[in-house]
Amino acid sequence: MAKTVLITGTSSGIGRATALYFQKQGWNVAATMRSPDREINRTDSLAKLDRVVCIALDVTNQTSIAEAIAAAIARFGTIDVLVNNAGYATLGAFEASTPEQIQRQFDTNVFGLMAVTRAILPHFRDRQQGVLVNVASIGGRVAFPLYSLYHATKWAVEGFSEALQHELLSFNIRVKIIEPGPIKTDFYERSSDRASNAGFPEYQPFSDRVLSNLDRIGTTGAPPEVVAKTIYLASTDKSWKLRYPADPLAKQLLFLRKILPDFIFTKIVRQSTKV
Ligand SMILES: NC(=O)c1ccc[n+]([C@@H]2O[C@H](COP(=O)([O-])OP(=O)(O)OC[C@H]3O[C@@H](n4cnc5c(N)ncnc54)[C@H](OP(=O)(O)O)[C@@H]3O)[C@@H](O)[C@H]2O)c1
């Protein structure tokens, strides 16, 4: 019988590529997104594919989470894998960010991910199996300027996932962390929430210089299909391995992070971002 994956944030980028990849491998896919109505009208709509159902799910809305999980189980019988993918980055000098921006960043990337996880766990425990895949980032283990809020959320996802793996071991539920490097998606454009420096002119020259370099790194990123394959591998390899750097640059950078002393790694970050 075909297995089922539920993925959050499938309207674009990594989530969409992951939905397509699992579908091609013969899986049932509950492709969840904030606006399934928009999806239905696309010529390349996921909804047109066999074994795919598009379901409304906003990770900041508890009711929509519960309804989406119930709808996926009603349609496919079970959920074998949850991919917590939905997320975005707030970008800019920390001092220039508003309390609302900080709250929304954590509501989506951390509390949203936790809410979907809490909602799926009774189903996984009942079945004494399940795979929980959390899309973190290299930004959960290394940090770049102007991404302080985003890094704070992804470091939170790393710590949360690492602790949770121990709690879920006896229920035969595997926890996986996916760590992509720069990936060419809407992440750097449509989805990016840029803090305004209005009122903080002191940061402007620094922001202009560093931002242009960060944006350039984003445009040279790997395609989202690379991450989709890594998510599939993590979901199916039957190992208890926790971390999966997703693309060649992520592997290199995380290796350097591991072997280099802090002061050398910091120097590399400053040089590559032109701090
Ligand atoms: N691209 C990179 O370089 C990169 C690197 C490392 C990690 N990541 C992580 O990869 C994940 C996917 O990002 P991406 O690169 O694929 O960017 P993307 O193309 O912008 O996709 C982000 C997805 O998250 C959804 N989303 C945002 N807020 C949501 C909410 N409250 N509820 C449900 N869905 C929500 C968006 O939906 P809407 O269409 O409704 O906005 C969109 O489908 C994120 O967690 C990101 O942090 C990305």
Short mmCIF file of C-alpha atoms and ligand atoms in Angstrom, two decimals:
data_model
loop_
_atom_site.label_atom_id
_atom_site.label_comp_id
_atom_site.label_asym_id
_atom_site.label_seq_id
_atom_site.Cartn_x
_atom_site.Cartn_y
_atom_site.Cartn_z
CA MET A 1 0.00 0.00 0.00
CA ALA A 2 1.24 3.50 -0.84
CA LYS A 3 2.62 5.51 2.07
CA THR A 4 1.46 9.04 2.84
CA VAL A 5 3.39 12.24 3.47
CA LEU A 6 1.91 15.49 4.77
CA ILE A 7 4.01 18.54 3.86
CA THR A 8 3.53 22.14 5.02
CA GLY A 9 4.20 25.11 2.74
CA THR A 10 3.83 23.41 -0.66
CA SER A 11 2.83 26.49 -2.66
CA SER A 12 6.43 27.06 -3.79
CA GLY A 13 10.10 26.19 -3.43
CA ILE A 14 11.28 23.25 -1.35
CA GLY A 15 7.78 22.23 -0.21
CA ARG A 16 6.46 22.10 -3.75
CA ALA A 17 9.51 20.21 -5.08
CA THR A 18 9.15 17.74 -2.19
CA ALA A 19 5.45 17.15 -2.94
CA LEU A 20 6.31 16.44 -6.58
CA TYR A 21 9.22 14.16 -5.66
CA PHE A 22 7.22 12.00 -3.23
CA GLN A 23 4.36 11.80 -5.75
CA LYS A 24 6.77 10.55 -8.43
CA GLN A 25 7.98 7.85 -6.02
CA GLY A 26 4.40 6.57 -5.74
CA TRP A 27 3.48 8.15 -2.41
CA ASN A 28 0.16 9.71 -1.43
CA VAL A 29 0.77 13.41 -0.81
CA ALA A 30 -1.21 15.74 1.43
CA ALA A 31 0.14 18.99 -0.02
CA THR A 32 -0.82 21.64 2.49
CA MET A 33 -0.62 25.39 1.93
CA ARG A 34 -2.16 28.63 3.10
CA SER A 35 -4.10 29.26 -0.12
CA PRO A 36 -5.16 26.08 -1.91
CA ASP A 37 -7.64 28.16 -3.95
CA ARG A 38 -4.74 29.81 -5.76
CA GLU A 39 -3.18 26.40 -6.39
CA ILE A 40 -6.30 24.97 -8.05
CA ASN A 41 -6.12 27.71 -10.72
CA ARG A 42 -2.50 27.04 -11.69
CA THR A 43 -1.91 25.23 -14.98
CA ASP A 44 0.69 23.05 -13.23
CA SER A 45 -1.49 22.57 -10.16
CA LEU A 46 -0.44 19.82 -7.75
CA ALA A 47 -4.15 19.05 -7.43
CA LYS A 48 -4.16 17.61 -10.97
CA LEU A 49 -1.74 14.84 -10.01
CA ASP A 50 -2.77 11.33 -8.97
CA ARG A 51 -2.58 10.63 -5.23
CA VAL A 52 -2.19 14.33 -4.34
CA VAL A 53 -4.69 16.30 -2.32
CA CYS A 54 -4.24 20.03 -1.68
CA ILE A 55 -5.40 21.05 1.78
CA ALA A 56 -5.52 24.42 3.56
CA LEU A 57 -3.06 24.68 6.45
CA ASP A 58 -1.65 27.81 8.04
CA VAL A 59 0.88 26.76 10.66
CA THR A 60 -0.14 29.72 12.84
CA ASN A 61 -3.76 28.56 12.97
CA GLN A 62 -4.49 25.61 15.30
CA THR A 63 -7.89 24.90 13.78
CA SER A 64 -6.51 24.67 10.27
CA ILE A 65 -3.76 22.32 11.49
CA ALA A 66 -6.25 19.94 13.12
CA GLU A 67 -8.59 20.06 10.11
CA ALA A 68 -5.78 19.45 7.63
CA ILE A 69 -4.46 16.41 9.50
CA ALA A 70 -7.98 15.01 9.84
CA ALA A 71 -8.63 15.58 6.12
CA ALA A 72 -5.41 13.83 5.11
CA ILE A 73 -6.16 10.82 7.32
CA ALA A 74 -9.75 10.70 6.02
CA ARG A 75 -8.47 10.67 2.45
CA PHE A 76 -5.47 8.33 2.72
CA GLY A 77 -6.10 6.37 5.95
CA THR A 78 -2.80 7.21 7.66
CA ILE A 79 0.09 9.65 7.65
CA ASP A 80 3.54 8.07 7.65
CA VAL A 81 5.74 11.15 7.34
CA LEU A 82 5.26 14.79 8.36
CA VAL A 83 7.50 17.34 6.65
CA ASN A 84 7.54 20.62 8.60
CA ASN A 85 8.74 22.84 5.77
CA ALA A 86 6.75 26.12 5.97
CA GLY A 87 8.95 29.03 6.91
CA TYR A 88 10.51 32.30 5.85
CA ALA A 89 13.21 34.76 6.91
CA THR A 90 13.04 38.20 8.43
CA LEU A 91 16.09 40.07 7.25
CA GLY A 92 17.72 43.25 8.49
CA ALA A 93 19.44 44.83 11.45
CA PHE A 94 17.96 43.39 14.64
CA GLU A 95 17.55 46.82 16.22
CA ALA A 96 15.44 47.95 13.25
CA SER A 97 13.02 45.02 13.47
CA THR A 98 9.62 45.53 15.07
CA PRO A 99 8.13 43.41 17.89
CA GLU A 100 5.48 42.27 15.39
CA GLN A 101 8.15 41.05 12.97
CA ILE A 102 9.91 39.15 15.75
CA GLN A 103 6.63 37.57 16.88
CA ARG A 104 5.58 36.54 13.37
CA GLN A 105 9.02 35.04 12.65
CA PHE A 106 8.79 32.81 15.73
CA ASP A 107 5.05 32.13 15.27
CA THR A 108 5.74 30.62 11.85
CA ASN A 109 9.17 28.99 12.05
CA VAL A 110 9.08 27.73 15.66
CA PHE A 111 5.63 27.77 17.27
CA GLY A 112 3.95 26.78 13.99
CA LEU A 113 6.32 23.86 13.52
CA MET A 114 5.74 22.80 17.14
CA ALA A 115 1.96 23.08 16.74
CA VAL A 116 1.89 20.81 13.68
CA THR A 117 4.22 18.38 15.47
CA ARG A 118 1.98 18.25 18.57
CA ALA A 119 -1.04 17.64 16.37
CA ILE A 120 0.49 14.68 14.50
CA LEU A 121 2.11 12.92 17.47
CA PRO A 122 -1.03 11.13 18.78
CA HIS A 123 -1.44 9.57 15.30
CA PHE A 124 2.21 8.50 15.17
CA ARG A 125 2.09 7.11 18.74
CA ASP A 126 -1.12 5.17 18.04
CA ARG A 127 0.58 3.54 15.08
CA GLN A 128 3.91 3.09 16.89
CA GLN A 129 5.66 4.53 13.86
CA GLY A 130 6.20 7.76 11.97
CA VAL A 131 8.89 10.07 10.65
CA LEU A 132 9.02 13.72 11.62
CA VAL A 133 11.13 15.76 9.20
CA ASN A 134 11.95 19.31 10.25
CA VAL A 135 13.36 21.62 7.59
CA ALA A 136 15.87 23.72 9.52
CA SER A 137 18.82 25.27 7.67
CA ILE A 138 22.58 25.56 7.77
CA GLY A 139 21.39 28.73 9.49
CA GLY A 140 20.53 26.51 12.47
CA ARG A 141 24.22 25.87 13.07
CA VAL A 142 26.05 28.83 11.52
CA ALA A 143 25.05 32.50 11.60
CA PHE A 144 25.28 35.40 9.16
CA PRO A 145 24.71 39.13 9.78
CA LEU A 146 21.21 40.58 9.25
CA TYR A 147 19.61 37.15 9.73
CA SER A 148 19.63 37.21 13.55
CA LEU A 149 15.89 36.53 13.94
CA TYR A 150 15.86 33.78 11.33
CA HIS A 151 18.90 32.12 12.89
CA ALA A 152 17.27 32.30 16.32
CA THR A 153 14.30 30.34 14.95
CA LYS A 154 16.37 27.74 13.12
CA TRP A 155 18.68 27.20 16.11
CA ALA A 156 15.47 26.65 18.08
CA VAL A 157 14.32 24.03 15.56
CA GLU A 158 17.69 22.26 15.86
CA GLY A 159 17.54 22.11 19.67
CA PHE A 160 13.88 21.16 19.72
CA SER A 161 14.41 18.33 17.23
CA GLU A 162 17.56 17.01 18.89
CA ALA A 163 15.80 16.74 22.27
CA LEU A 164 12.59 15.34 20.79
CA GLN A 165 14.36 12.43 19.11
CA HIS A 166 15.09 10.97 22.56
CA GLU A 167 11.49 11.37 23.77
CA LEU A 168 10.07 9.66 20.70
CA LEU A 169 12.58 6.81 20.41
CA SER A 170 10.49 4.32 22.40
CA PHE A 171 7.45 5.02 20.18
CA ASN A 172 9.48 4.13 17.07
CA ILE A 173 9.11 7.71 15.79
CA ARG A 174 12.18 9.03 13.97
CA VAL A 175 13.11 12.71 13.99
CA LYS A 176 15.10 14.17 11.10
CA ILE A 177 16.61 17.62 10.62
CA ILE A 178 17.17 18.84 7.05
CA GLU A 179 19.85 21.51 6.67
CA PRO A 180 19.77 23.24 3.29
CA GLY A 181 22.33 25.83 2.24
CA PRO A 182 21.26 28.60 -0.18
CA ILE A 183 18.46 27.24 -2.40
CA LYS A 184 16.94 29.10 -5.35
CA THR A 185 13.33 29.65 -4.26
CA ASP A 186 10.97 32.49 -3.35
CA PHE A 187 12.79 32.60 0.01
CA TYR A 188 15.03 35.50 -1.12
CA GLU A 189 12.25 37.48 -2.79
CA ARG A 190 8.49 37.12 -2.27
CA SER A 191 8.77 35.39 1.11
CA SER A 192 11.51 37.57 2.56
CA ASP A 193 10.39 40.05 5.24
CA ARG A 194 12.92 42.88 5.13
CA ALA A 195 13.20 45.12 8.18
CA SER A 196 13.09 48.79 7.26
CA ASN A 197 16.02 50.86 8.42
CA ALA A 198 13.77 53.92 8.73
CA GLY A 199 14.82 55.60 11.95
CA PHE A 200 18.11 53.69 11.98
CA PRO A 201 20.31 55.41 9.36
CA GLU A 202 23.39 54.24 11.29
CA TYR A 203 22.83 50.74 9.90
CA GLN A 204 22.24 51.76 6.28
CA PRO A 205 25.78 51.53 4.83
CA PHE A 206 26.36 48.20 6.59
CA SER A 207 22.96 46.83 5.47
CA ASP A 208 23.47 47.91 1.85
CA ARG A 209 26.90 46.30 1.63
CA VAL A 210 26.07 43.04 3.40
CA LEU A 211 22.60 42.60 1.90
CA SER A 212 23.83 42.77 -1.67
CA ASN A 213 26.30 40.00 -0.87
CA LEU A 214 23.70 37.86 0.86
CA ASP A 215 21.30 38.28 -2.07
CA ARG A 216 24.07 37.32 -4.49
CA ILE A 217 24.71 34.11 -2.52
CA GLY A 218 20.96 33.35 -2.75
CA THR A 219 20.88 33.63 -6.54
CA THR A 220 23.70 31.08 -6.87
CA GLY A 221 21.89 28.50 -4.74
CA ALA A 222 21.08 24.89 -5.64
CA PRO A 223 17.63 24.00 -7.04
CA PRO A 224 14.94 22.93 -4.53
CA GLU A 225 14.84 19.42 -6.04
CA VAL A 226 18.18 18.72 -4.32
CA VAL A 227 16.52 19.32 -0.95
CA ALA A 228 13.45 17.29 -1.96
CA LYS A 229 15.70 14.28 -2.61
CA THR A 230 17.38 14.70 0.77
CA ILE A 231 13.99 14.90 2.49
CA TYR A 232 12.93 11.71 0.72
CA LEU A 233 16.15 9.97 1.77
CA ALA A 234 15.69 11.06 5.39
CA SER A 235 12.07 9.85 5.32
CA THR A 236 12.87 6.41 3.95
CA ASP A 237 16.39 5.36 4.99
CA LYS A 238 15.15 3.59 8.17
CA SER A 239 18.15 4.91 10.11
CA TRP A 240 18.08 6.94 13.31
CA LYS A 241 20.44 9.50 11.82
CA LEU A 242 19.34 12.99 12.88
CA ARG A 243 20.97 15.58 10.61
CA TYR A 244 20.97 15.78 6.81
CA PRO A 245 22.92 18.64 5.21
CA ALA A 246 20.99 18.95 1.96
CA ASP A 247 23.30 20.24 -0.77
CA PRO A 248 27.06 20.33 -1.50
CA LEU A 249 27.58 23.85 -0.09
CA ALA A 250 25.73 22.95 3.12
CA LYS A 251 27.93 19.86 3.54
CA GLN A 252 31.14 21.90 3.03
CA LEU A 253 30.12 24.73 5.33
CA LEU A 254 28.94 22.47 8.16
CA PHE A 255 32.14 20.46 7.88
CA LEU A 256 34.21 23.65 8.21
CA ARG A 257 32.05 24.73 11.16
CA LYS A 258 32.88 21.44 12.85
CA ILE A 259 36.63 21.45 12.35
CA LEU A 260 37.56 25.14 12.55
CA PRO A 261 37.98 27.13 15.75
CA ASP A 262 35.37 29.86 16.25
CA PHE A 263 37.71 32.76 15.49
CA ILE A 264 38.67 31.36 12.06
CA PHE A 265 35.09 30.53 11.13
CA THR A 266 33.99 34.02 12.19
CA LYS A 267 36.69 35.51 9.95
CA ILE A 268 35.39 33.49 6.99
CA VAL A 269 31.82 34.68 7.60
CA ARG A 270 32.95 38.31 7.82
CA GLN A 271 35.05 38.07 4.67
CA SER A 272 32.40 36.27 2.60
CA THR A 273 29.63 38.70 3.58
CA LYS A 274 31.90 41.80 3.38
CA VAL A 275 31.12 42.90 6.95
N1 LIG B 1 15.76 28.80 0.18
C1 LIG B 1 16.77 28.69 1.02
O1 LIG B 1 17.89 29.16 0.75
C2 LIG B 1 16.58 27.94 2.32
C3 LIG B 1 17.74 27.54 3.01
C4 LIG B 1 17.60 26.86 4.21
C5 LIG B 1 16.35 26.57 4.71
N2 LIG B 1 15.23 26.97 4.01
C6 LIG B 1 13.92 26.65 4.61
O2 LIG B 1 13.16 25.93 3.68
C7 LIG B 1 11.77 26.10 3.97
C8 LIG B 1 11.02 26.41 2.68
O3 LIG B 1 11.50 27.63 2.14
P1 LIG B 1 11.70 27.85 0.57
O4 LIG B 1 13.11 28.12 0.33
O5 LIG B 1 11.04 26.77 -0.19
O6 LIG B 1 10.94 29.25 0.39
P2 LIG B 1 9.54 29.61 -0.31
O7 LIG B 1 9.55 29.20 -1.74
O8 LIG B 1 9.33 31.03 0.02
O9 LIG B 1 8.47 28.70 0.44
C9 LIG B 1 8.03 28.99 1.74
C10 LIG B 1 6.71 28.29 1.95
O10 LIG B 1 6.30 28.47 3.32
C11 LIG B 1 4.94 28.85 3.29
N3 LIG B 1 4.51 29.54 4.50
C12 LIG B 1 4.95 30.71 5.02
N4 LIG B 1 4.26 31.01 6.13
C13 LIG B 1 3.35 30.01 6.30
C14 LIG B 1 2.34 29.74 7.26
N5 LIG B 1 2.08 30.59 8.28
N6 LIG B 1 1.61 28.60 7.13
C15 LIG B 1 1.84 27.76 6.12
N7 LIG B 1 2.75 27.96 5.16
C16 LIG B 1 3.50 29.08 5.26
C17 LIG B 1 4.81 29.72 2.05
O11 LIG B 1 3.43 29.83 1.72
P3 LIG B 1 2.76 31.11 0.99
O12 LIG B 1 2.86 30.84 -0.50
O13 LIG B 1 1.37 31.12 1.48
O14 LIG B 1 3.56 32.31 1.39
C18 LIG B 1 5.60 28.87 1.07
O15 LIG B 1 4.83 27.79 0.60
C19 LIG B 1 11.69 27.22 5.01
O16 LIG B 1 11.50 26.65 6.29
C20 LIG B 1 13.07 27.87 4.94
O17 LIG B 1 13.46 28.46 6.15
C21 LIG B 1 15.33 27.64 2.83
#
